[in-house]
Amino acid sequence: MLSAHNYKDAIDVYKLLLKREPQLEAGWRESLATAYLERAKQLAQKTMYREAAVLWENIPSLCGQAPRPDLYIDWLLRAGQYAKAMSAHAHHAAALPAAGELETLLAALALAGQREVLQALLPETPLRRQMTAAQAALRAYGQGEADAVVREHLQAISIRSPFRDLRQILAGLPKLETDPAGAPALVERISPTSPYHDLAEVVRACAAGEPIRALLVLDPTQRELAGGLLGLDPRQLKLFREWARLGEKPGDKAIFDFIAANLAAFDREHARRACLALLPAYTPGQSVYAKLFGPLPSFETRRFHALRAEREHDLDGALRHWRVCADALSNDAGNPDGRLMAALVLRHMAELAEQADDVPWGPPPKTAEYLEESLRLDPDDRDTYLQLAKLRQQEGDDKDYYQWVERAVRQFPDDPQVLLTAVETATARKAYKKAAGFAARVLELDPINSKARNILINSHLAHARKQIRAGKYALAGKELDSASQLERDNARSGIVELNRGLLAYQQHQRERMRQWLQEGVRLAGNPLLGWLRLAVETSRLRLEPTFFQRDLGLGDPRKLTVSRADLLALTQLVNAYREEGVEDLRAVLEDLEKPLKRAIKQLTDENDLMSVCECLHRTPHHELLEHAATQALERHPNRPLFVYYQIVGRAEGDIEAVKNRDYDRQIVGRAEGDIEAVKNRDYDRLEQALNQAAAAKDHRAVTQIERFLSQGPLSLPFPGIGGGPMPMPMPMPMPMPPKMRSEMENIRKELERLPPELRDRMLDQILDTLPPDEDFPPELQRALMKAMLLSGQGLADLLDELSGIPLPLPGRGGPRKRRS
């Protein structure tokens, strides 16, 4: 019982044992004393100090010993039994620690004027002698003496004094006015059990960045003291007490009502703006607002409706109201900030329009239009230029993408972020000199910008390769010299040396070639990275890598030993090459499959396996991807992304391979029924992984799986006319959005909410967007979509619509079989 901390029952058993065998050699007294003391500590931790002291008093009478008398006295003091505590203090004086927490508590009680404590303290005791200095320091601070006077008194209190915590408090309080940020450091060492801890909390709260918010967590006594230190008058303190009653997170209505009820205590304009900000969340407050501050102006009314529509997820309504706001602001000649405010509204509208990107019907989002219009009103917003460039890039409109980057450079010629974007653009256009110029300018502005340095090095290398292929070897050498000068000595990768070796090869300088290539492989860090770098650099110059690998004696790559560190370094290098636009990295990895599989098999950490899978997925190398994902699932079962990577690798990136018989080439040697079972199982696993990722809010996994599932047309099997099966599935020839299933359900729900007339009009608009298909009459497409989107339409209605429509014959159009 004692070992299990069941002290209460242990006491009863030890008392019984002591009664049966009272002799000392039995050893029960020591164990009973331990049980009593530990049980008393448990009670004290629950602030049951009187009960803890009573329990301790059993120890001397039953056990013949008095362990930890300092704790007993402390409990008596905290229980308010001062006379009894001081009597025990005198009785156990020899066993008490010289400068422990008990002395600190006694010092605080004496300083507070506790009569029983003061009377029991002898004049010659250290606590009594140092009390004069503590009282003088406290008196000086209380009377508003200069900080220097307070500090002079504090110097008489040593760091071992029972008044040492008071010394820290009195050092920190004056700093609340002169250096608030430095005050908390002076009280941070005051322990939670110190009698001065509450004062330390007050100091920390008053020094906080938002002291009023910090005061909310204090108890009423601390809050009152802190209010005085912050200079709050009685009216403000009363207001603060009322605010504290609302709790830490009051609702919108509670805040609005509080402001309205105490309007006289606030700055009226601040109160008006606060109530205005609360109105979209607390619409019943409109009438009260009108009585207090007058009716809303036209602009504020529109703004209120726009914010209200946002809260109700009515994007169309929000954009409509914000449009009126922007027009009003831009045309307000009397408002000097009107054009800037209108630009900010338009940028907010662009954010809202982006949320509508996934809507599968209606006009395309106007994100770019809003942003362009905002720049006409405020042409000095850098982020808007970059956002427009990114939008055009995502749309595949390279011409507009380049133009927006060029506009940004003209507007912000010395902005590093704009210049780095310009570097990427110039590199994509193979304008290496231009890219190098932009990167060089970034380094002038920011000499330690490693990204710009790497880009500039790669620009020189790309231009050097271009010159080598053109036979301009002297110019290529100059570019390599420039790249070498930019490399830091402790960050050389060997890529410059490898290209010097390949340049020497083109110049028929075989010995120089061998020297430079050997140095490049050495700087790469290990044989694996050296092998990979050499393979990539030779392929970039349209040379055969095996010739150089053999000449350098690199050996058979299939026999390389690859450690975890080597493997992770390889993934980083492959990712870097891919970002540089290196093509066909899969072929480069072919000869490394065996050592890489051996290395992958040794990985156990989930993050390591995820990094490898992501790299192989993007490369892509499907065989290695399936191997890595399978290993990952053995160690971390049912992770959605690993399931996805395994199936993508097995299907070689084609969802139709999972859906159709093409999949059998990945399942060699199985019977036809087994192949179909595997296909169905993997498709179900993908859907299960998608649901699991969505539940866990794993957005990356959700996006990846949805994008994979959305490949190819949707095939929907429907029962045949007359109850028999259709001779073949009937595909819906429409491109499916990524969130196909959930979006179809959302569309159906939205249609159900609309009035019948508006519902029919919206449904017609959706059906009009269906692309034509020569295998299916438009009437059939519309009927099938209606059946999916209008859950109230029965099968009989559907069959009525289908009657007279010629159905497609088997084999026409050749749709592939989808799993049932």
Coordinates of N, CA and C in Angstrom, one line a residue, residues 449-562:
N449 N 21.7 36.0 -49.7 CA 20.5 35.3 -50.2 C 21.0 34.1 -51.0
S450 N 20.9 32.9 -50.3 CA 21.4 31.7 -50.9 C 20.6 31.2 -52.1
K451 N 19.3 31.5 -52.1 CA 18.5 31.1 -53.2 C 18.9 31.9 -54.5
A452 N 19.2 33.2 -54.4 CA 19.6 34.0 -55.5 C 21.0 33.5 -56.0
R453 N 21.9 33.1 -55.0 CA 23.2 32.6 -55.4 C 23.1 31.3 -56.2
N454 N 22.3 30.4 -55.7 CA 22.1 29.1 -56.4 C 21.5 29.3 -57.8
I455 N 20.5 30.2 -57.9 CA 19.9 30.5 -59.2 C 21.0 31.1 -60.2
L456 N 21.8 32.0 -59.6 CA 22.8 32.6 -60.5 C 23.8 31.6 -61.0
I457 N 24.2 30.7 -60.0 CA 25.2 29.6 -60.4 C 24.5 28.8 -61.5
N458 N 23.3 28.4 -61.3 CA 22.6 27.5 -62.3 C 22.4 28.2 -63.6
S459 N 22.2 29.5 -63.6 CA 22.1 30.3 -64.8 C 23.4 30.3 -65.6
H460 N 24.5 30.5 -64.9 CA 25.8 30.4 -65.6 C 26.1 29.0 -66.1
L461 N 25.7 28.0 -65.4 CA 25.9 26.6 -65.8 C 25.1 26.3 -67.1
A462 N 23.8 26.8 -67.0 CA 22.9 26.5 -68.2 C 23.5 27.2 -69.4
H463 N 24.0 28.4 -69.3 CA 24.5 29.1 -70.4 C 25.8 28.4 -70.9
A464 N 26.6 27.9 -69.9 CA 27.8 27.2 -70.3 C 27.5 25.9 -71.1
R465 N 26.5 25.2 -70.7 CA 26.1 24.0 -71.5 C 25.6 24.4 -72.9
K466 N 24.9 25.5 -73.0 CA 24.4 26.0 -74.3 C 25.6 26.3 -75.2
Q467 N 26.6 26.9 -74.6 CA 27.8 27.3 -75.4 C 28.6 26.0 -75.8
I468 N 28.7 25.0 -74.9 CA 29.4 23.8 -75.2 C 28.7 23.1 -76.4
R469 N 27.4 23.0 -76.3 CA 26.6 22.3 -77.4 C 26.8 23.1 -78.8
A470 N 27.0 24.4 -78.6 CA 27.2 25.2 -79.9 C 28.7 25.2 -80.3
G471 N 29.6 24.6 -79.6 CA 31.0 24.5 -79.9 C 31.8 25.8 -79.6
K472 N 31.2 26.6 -78.8 CA 31.8 27.9 -78.3 C 32.5 27.6 -77.0
Y473 N 33.6 26.9 -77.0 CA 34.3 26.4 -75.8 C 34.9 27.6 -74.9
A474 N 35.4 28.6 -75.5 CA 36.0 29.7 -74.8 C 34.9 30.4 -74.0
L475 N 33.8 30.7 -74.6 CA 32.7 31.3 -73.9 C 32.1 30.4 -72.8
A476 N 32.1 29.1 -73.0 CA 31.6 28.1 -72.0 C 32.6 28.2 -70.8
G477 N 33.9 28.3 -71.1 CA 34.8 28.3 -70.0 C 34.6 29.5 -69.1
K478 N 34.3 30.7 -69.7 CA 34.1 31.9 -69.0 C 32.8 31.8 -68.1
E479 N 31.8 31.1 -68.6 CA 30.6 30.9 -67.8 C 30.9 30.0 -66.6
L480 N 31.7 29.0 -66.8 CA 32.0 28.1 -65.7 C 32.9 28.8 -64.7
D481 N 33.8 29.7 -65.1 CA 34.6 30.5 -64.2 C 33.7 31.4 -63.3
S482 N 32.6 32.0 -64.0 CA 31.7 32.8 -63.2 C 30.9 32.0 -62.2
A483 N 30.5 30.8 -62.6 CA 29.8 29.9 -61.7 C 30.7 29.5 -60.5
S484 N 31.9 29.2 -60.8 CA 32.9 28.8 -59.7 C 33.1 29.9 -58.7
Q485 N 33.2 31.1 -59.2 CA 33.5 32.2 -58.3 C 32.3 32.5 -57.3
L486 N 31.1 32.1 -57.8 CA 29.9 32.3 -56.9 C 29.8 31.2 -55.9
E487 N 30.4 30.1 -56.1 CA 30.2 29.0 -55.1 C 31.0 29.3 -53.9
R488 N 30.4 29.0 -52.7 CA 31.2 29.1 -51.5 C 32.0 27.9 -51.3
D489 N 33.2 28.1 -50.6 CA 34.2 27.0 -50.5 C 33.6 25.8 -49.7
N490 N 32.7 26.1 -48.7 CA 32.2 25.0 -47.9 C 30.9 24.5 -48.4
A491 N 30.5 24.9 -49.7 CA 29.2 24.4 -50.2 C 29.4 24.0 -51.7
R492 N 30.6 23.6 -52.1 CA 30.8 23.2 -53.5 C 30.2 21.8 -53.7
S493 N 29.5 21.6 -54.8 CA 28.8 20.4 -55.0 C 29.5 19.5 -56.1
G494 N 30.5 20.1 -56.8 CA 31.2 19.3 -57.8 C 30.6 19.5 -59.2
I495 N 29.4 20.2 -59.3 CA 28.8 20.3 -60.6 C 29.6 21.1 -61.6
V496 N 30.3 22.2 -61.1 CA 31.1 23.0 -62.0 C 32.3 22.2 -62.5
E497 N 32.9 21.4 -61.6 CA 34.0 20.5 -62.0 C 33.6 19.5 -63.0
L498 N 32.5 18.9 -62.8 CA 32.0 17.9 -63.8 C 31.8 18.5 -65.2
N499 N 31.3 19.7 -65.2 CA 31.1 20.4 -66.5 C 32.4 20.8 -67.1
R500 N 33.4 21.2 -66.3 CA 34.8 21.5 -66.8 C 35.4 20.2 -67.4
G501 N 35.1 19.0 -66.8 CA 35.6 17.8 -67.3 C 35.0 17.5 -68.7
L502 N 33.7 17.7 -68.8 CA 33.0 17.4 -70.0 C 33.4 18.4 -71.1
L503 N 33.7 19.7 -70.7 CA 34.2 20.6 -71.7 C 35.6 20.2 -72.2
A504 N 36.4 19.7 -71.3 CA 37.7 19.2 -71.7 C 37.6 18.0 -72.6
Y505 N 36.6 17.1 -72.4 CA 36.3 16.0 -73.3 C 36.0 16.5 -74.7
Q506 N 35.2 17.5 -74.8 CA 34.8 18.1 -76.1 C 36.1 18.7 -76.8
Q507 N 37.0 19.1 -76.0 CA 38.3 19.7 -76.5 C 39.4 18.7 -76.7
H508 N 39.0 17.4 -76.5 CA 39.9 16.3 -76.7 C 41.1 16.4 -75.7
Q509 N 40.9 16.9 -74.5 CA 41.9 17.0 -73.5 C 41.6 15.9 -72.5
R510 N 42.0 14.7 -72.8 CA 41.6 13.6 -72.0 C 42.1 13.6 -70.5
E511 N 43.4 14.0 -70.3 CA 43.9 14.0 -69.0 C 43.2 15.0 -68.1
R512 N 43.0 16.2 -68.7 CA 42.3 17.3 -67.9 C 40.9 16.8 -67.6
M513 N 40.3 16.1 -68.6 CA 38.9 15.6 -68.4 C 38.9 14.7 -67.2
R514 N 39.8 13.7 -67.1 CA 39.8 12.8 -66.0 C 40.0 13.5 -64.7
Q515 N 40.9 14.5 -64.6 CA 41.2 15.2 -63.4 C 39.9 15.9 -62.9
W516 N 39.3 16.7 -63.8 CA 38.1 17.4 -63.4 C 37.0 16.5 -63.0
L517 N 36.7 15.5 -63.7 CA 35.6 14.6 -63.4 C 35.9 13.9 -62.0
Q518 N 37.1 13.5 -61.8 CA 37.4 12.9 -60.5 C 37.2 13.9 -59.4
E519 N 37.5 15.1 -59.6 CA 37.3 16.1 -58.5 C 35.8 16.4 -58.3
G520 N 35.1 16.4 -59.4 CA 33.6 16.6 -59.3 C 32.9 15.5 -58.6
V521 N 33.3 14.2 -58.9 CA 32.7 13.1 -58.2 C 33.1 13.2 -56.7
R522 N 34.3 13.6 -56.4 CA 34.8 13.6 -55.0 C 33.9 14.7 -54.2
L523 N 33.7 15.9 -54.9 CA 33.0 16.9 -54.2 C 31.5 16.6 -54.1
A524 N 31.0 15.7 -54.9 CA 29.6 15.3 -54.8 C 29.2 14.7 -53.4
G525 N 30.2 14.1 -52.7 CA 30.0 13.7 -51.4 C 30.0 12.2 -51.2
N526 N 29.5 11.4 -52.1 CA 29.5 10.0 -52.0 C 29.4 9.4 -53.4
P527 N 29.8 8.1 -53.6 CA 29.7 7.6 -55.0 C 28.3 7.6 -55.6
L528 N 27.2 7.5 -54.8 CA 25.9 7.5 -55.3 C 25.6 8.8 -55.9
L529 N 25.8 9.9 -55.2 CA 25.5 11.3 -55.7 C 26.4 11.6 -56.8
G530 N 27.7 11.2 -56.8 CA 28.6 11.4 -57.9 C 28.2 10.7 -59.1
W531 N 27.7 9.5 -59.0 CA 27.2 8.7 -60.1 C 26.0 9.4 -60.7
L532 N 25.1 9.9 -59.9 CA 23.8 10.6 -60.4 C 24.2 11.9 -61.1
R533 N 25.0 12.7 -60.4 CA 25.4 14.0 -61.0 C 26.0 13.8 -62.4
L534 N 26.9 12.9 -62.5 CA 27.6 12.6 -63.7 C 26.6 12.2 -64.8
A535 N 25.7 11.3 -64.4 CA 24.7 10.8 -65.4 C 23.8 12.0 -65.9
V536 N 23.4 12.9 -65.0 CA 22.5 14.0 -65.4 C 23.3 15.0 -66.3
E537 N 24.5 15.3 -65.8 CA 25.3 16.3 -66.6 C 25.7 15.8 -68.0
T538 N 26.0 14.6 -68.1 CA 26.3 14.1 -69.5 C 25.1 14.0 -70.3
S539 N 23.9 13.7 -69.8 CA 22.7 13.6 -70.6 C 22.3 15.0 -71.0
R540 N 22.6 16.0 -70.2 CA 22.3 17.4 -70.6 C 23.1 17.8 -71.8
L541 N 24.3 17.2 -72.0 CA 25.1 17.6 -73.1 C 25.0 16.5 -74.2
R542 N 23.9 15.7 -74.1 CA 23.7 14.6 -75.1 C 24.9 13.7 -75.3
L543 N 25.5 13.4 -74.2 CA 26.6 12.4 -74.2 C 26.2 11.1 -73.5
E544 N 27.0 10.1 -73.7 CA 26.7 8.8 -73.1 C 27.4 8.7 -71.8
P545 N 26.6 8.6 -70.7 CA 27.2 8.6 -69.3 C 28.1 7.4 -69.1
T546 N 27.7 6.2 -69.6 CA 28.5 5.0 -69.2 C 30.0 5.1 -69.6
F547 N 30.3 5.8 -70.7 CA 31.6 6.0 -71.1 C 32.5 6.6 -70.0
F548 N 32.0 7.7 -69.4 CA 32.7 8.4 -68.4 C 32.7 7.6 -67.1
Q549 N 31.6 7.0 -66.8 CA 31.6 6.2 -65.5 C 32.6 5.1 -65.6
R550 N 32.7 4.5 -66.7 CA 33.7 3.4 -66.8 C 35.1 3.9 -66.8
D551 N 35.3 5.0 -67.4 CA 36.7 5.6 -67.4 C 37.1 6.1 -66.0
L552 N 36.1 6.5 -65.2 CA 36.5 6.9 -63.9 C 36.6 5.8 -62.9
G553 N 36.2 4.6 -63.3 CA 36.3 3.5 -62.4 C 35.2 3.5 -61.3
L554 N 34.0 4.0 -61.6 CA 33.0 4.1 -60.6 C 32.4 2.8 -60.2
G555 N 32.6 1.8 -61.1 CA 32.1 0.4 -60.8 C 30.6 0.3 -61.2
D556 N 30.1 -0.9 -60.9 CA 28.7 -1.3 -61.2 C 27.8 -0.6 -60.3
P557 N 26.9 0.3 -60.7 CA 26.0 1.0 -59.8 C 25.1 0.1 -59.1
R558 N 24.8 -1.1 -59.7 CA 23.9 -2.0 -59.0 C 24.4 -2.6 -57.7
K559 N 25.8 -2.4 -57.6 CA 26.4 -3.0 -56.4 C 26.7 -2.0 -55.3
L560 N 26.3 -0.7 -55.5 CA 26.6 0.3 -54.5 C 25.9 0.0 -53.2
T561 N 26.5 0.5 -52.1 CA 25.9 0.4 -50.8 C 25.4 1.8 -50.5
V562 N 24.1 1.8 -50.2 CA 23.4 3.1 -50.0 C 22.9 3.2 -48.5

